[in-house]
Amino acid sequence: MAFSWRPTNAQLQTRYDDIWFIGTDTGRGVNSAGQIVHTEDAGATWTIQHTVDADTWLRCMSFTSPIDGWVGSITRRQRLWKTEDGKTWTDITARLPPLPSAICGISSPSKGVVFASGTQYPSREAAIMHTTDGGQTWNSISMAAHANLLIDTYFVDDLHGWVVGGNGGTTYDKLKPVVMFTSDGGKTWENKLQNSGIDFPAGEWGWKIQFLNPQVGFVSLENDTAAAILKTTDGGETWKRIPINDPQRNVELEGIGFLNDQIGGSAAGVTGSLRVALTGRRAERLTAAQRGSTPTAWVDLSTAFVSPRLSRSSRTRPEGLFIDV
């Protein structure tokens, strides 16, 4: 498969961290400039739908319908917004518990039910906050016993869900991945990697998680020196670490997206990737294989948006949104 990528008219910013589509035409993205951008024509054009306070870094988003959505931030003073009409956004940070102090991942499995995870900083306490009444009240769940850092979360329904991150120390070089699972709405958690037998390198942790179906799932692994993903074929009971050795020698895999159990991609430093809700099912994080992450039988996706980021040494270079044509 051969693809040609072109930039859209979305404004260049330091970083675009998440994109969410409901159907094929309507989508939104968030960036480091505190902007929520919006498209109604499958990404051909983008407009700024909402801008939050300056210096607020928007990180993640989740929608249960075209009008009901949530946006999380890693800026402590402004952490969460919601929309109930798909157009206007309300800052509800004042209602939130202190933890997590930054929201790196968010999942809304049904209307009014939200799980939000953080932080990406191992020196802060890891936690998940949870609401069942549309954000009027929240429960903060400390995850300090399980992780030093939490990034992405994904809930299948109101009870069954996952959160990925790292544990092992208060600095990044001490971390090793955790893949936590709950079957009771976050009351109890089990690390599905605890007895995996995998010899993880220090300085590696889970970043994004995707399940194609109840059995097959993937996790991208953040690592400054090596590229790898995790894969399960038994509903997360067991996982396999798959090294990625591509010609560009990409590392820091922050995106993961598969169309089926064989065809997919993982992109270096692409935090948000692409999330698409197709026929009512969450088929998410279809990422940018044009970055060269093509181990073994990896192929480019037929249509995807991407927010590419260079290595950490080049973070000052602006990025935009690209579309395959």
Tab-separated table of N, CA and C in Angstrom, residues 109 113-116 128-132 139-141 143 153 155-162 181-189:
chain	number	residue	atom	x	y	z
A	109	PRO	N	-17.188	5.493	28.947
A	109	PRO	CA	-17.836	4.332	28.338
A	109	PRO	C	-19.328	4.495	28.097
A	113	VAL	N	-20.641	8.808	32.532
A	113	VAL	CA	-19.650	8.004	33.256
A	113	VAL	C	-18.273	8.280	32.665
A	114	VAL	N	-17.319	8.665	33.525
A	114	VAL	CA	-15.985	9.038	33.059
A	114	VAL	C	-14.935	8.472	34.004
A	115	PHE	N	-13.840	7.978	33.416
A	115	PHE	CA	-12.635	7.617	34.150
A	115	PHE	C	-11.493	8.434	33.560
A	116	ALA	N	-10.711	9.097	34.415
A	116	ALA	CA	-9.595	9.927	33.959
A	116	ALA	C	-8.347	9.564	34.751
A	128	ILE	N	-6.681	7.793	39.607
A	128	ILE	CA	-7.776	7.809	38.629
A	128	ILE	C	-8.959	8.489	39.295
A	129	MET	N	-9.614	9.387	38.582
A	129	MET	CA	-10.849	9.946	39.112
A	129	MET	C	-12.027	9.469	38.273
A	130	HIS	N	-13.191	9.368	38.941
A	130	HIS	CA	-14.325	8.659	38.356
A	130	HIS	C	-15.611	9.377	38.722
A	131	THR	N	-16.486	9.552	37.733
A	131	THR	CA	-17.812	10.113	37.982
A	131	THR	C	-18.867	9.239	37.315
A	132	THR	N	-20.043	9.199	37.910
A	132	THR	CA	-21.173	8.485	37.317
A	132	THR	C	-22.367	9.406	37.097
A	139	ASN	N	-15.022	10.666	42.461
A	139	ASN	CA	-14.313	9.807	43.394
A	139	ASN	C	-12.874	9.694	42.927
A	140	SER	N	-11.922	9.969	43.807
A	140	SER	CA	-10.509	9.860	43.474
A	140	SER	C	-9.973	8.520	43.973
A	141	ILE	N	-9.361	7.764	43.074
A	141	ILE	CA	-8.836	6.441	43.387
A	141	ILE	C	-7.319	6.508	43.339
A	143	MET	N	-3.693	5.272	42.995
A	143	MET	CA	-3.061	4.121	42.354
A	143	MET	C	-1.599	4.004	42.768
A	153	THR	N	-6.162	5.377	29.575
A	153	THR	CA	-7.174	4.504	30.149
A	153	THR	C	-8.237	4.199	29.101
A	155	PHE	N	-12.066	2.035	28.976
A	155	PHE	CA	-13.092	1.223	29.612
A	155	PHE	C	-14.038	0.652	28.562
A	156	VAL	N	-14.233	-0.657	28.647
A	156	VAL	CA	-15.147	-1.358	27.745
A	156	VAL	C	-16.585	-1.000	28.089
A	157	ASP	N	-16.876	-0.934	29.378
A	157	ASP	CA	-18.190	-0.555	29.879
A	157	ASP	C	-17.972	0.132	31.227
A	158	ASP	N	-19.021	0.320	31.993
A	158	ASP	CA	-18.905	1.074	33.239
A	158	ASP	C	-18.126	0.338	34.323
A	159	LEU	N	-17.884	-0.963	34.153
A	159	LEU	CA	-17.187	-1.741	35.164
A	159	LEU	C	-15.814	-2.232	34.732
A	160	HIS	N	-15.672	-2.604	33.470
A	160	HIS	CA	-14.461	-3.259	32.997
A	160	HIS	C	-13.568	-2.282	32.236
A	161	GLY	N	-12.322	-2.142	32.714
A	161	GLY	CA	-11.449	-1.173	32.061
A	161	GLY	C	-9.981	-1.404	32.343
A	162	TRP	N	-9.174	-0.617	31.646
A	162	TRP	CA	-7.722	-0.749	31.669
A	162	TRP	C	-7.074	0.624	31.875
A	181	PHE	N	-5.912	-3.793	35.231
A	181	PHE	CA	-7.276	-4.140	34.819
A	181	PHE	C	-8.202	-4.124	36.028
A	182	THR	N	-9.417	-3.615	35.822
A	182	THR	CA	-10.452	-3.651	36.845
A	182	THR	C	-11.729	-4.247	36.270
A	183	SER	N	-12.451	-4.973	37.082
A	183	SER	CA	-13.747	-5.522	36.670
A	183	SER	C	-14.870	-5.019	37.568
A	184	ASP	N	-14.547	-4.058	38.442
A	184	ASP	CA	-15.551	-3.542	39.374
A	184	ASP	C	-15.581	-2.011	39.398
A	185	GLY	N	-15.337	-1.424	38.249
A	185	GLY	CA	-15.433	0.029	38.158
A	185	GLY	C	-14.328	0.777	38.861
A	186	GLY	N	-13.164	0.144	39.022
A	186	GLY	CA	-12.028	0.819	39.615
A	186	GLY	C	-11.832	0.600	41.101
A	187	LYS	N	-12.684	-0.206	41.734
A	187	LYS	CA	-12.527	-0.459	43.171
A	187	LYS	C	-11.274	-1.284	43.445
A	188	THR	N	-11.017	-2.280	42.610
A	188	THR	CA	-9.823	-3.109	42.738
A	188	THR	C	-9.145	-3.222	41.377
A	189	TRP	N	-7.807	-3.417	41.433
A	189	TRP	CA	-7.012	-3.459	40.209
A	189	TRP	C	-6.019	-4.615	40.254
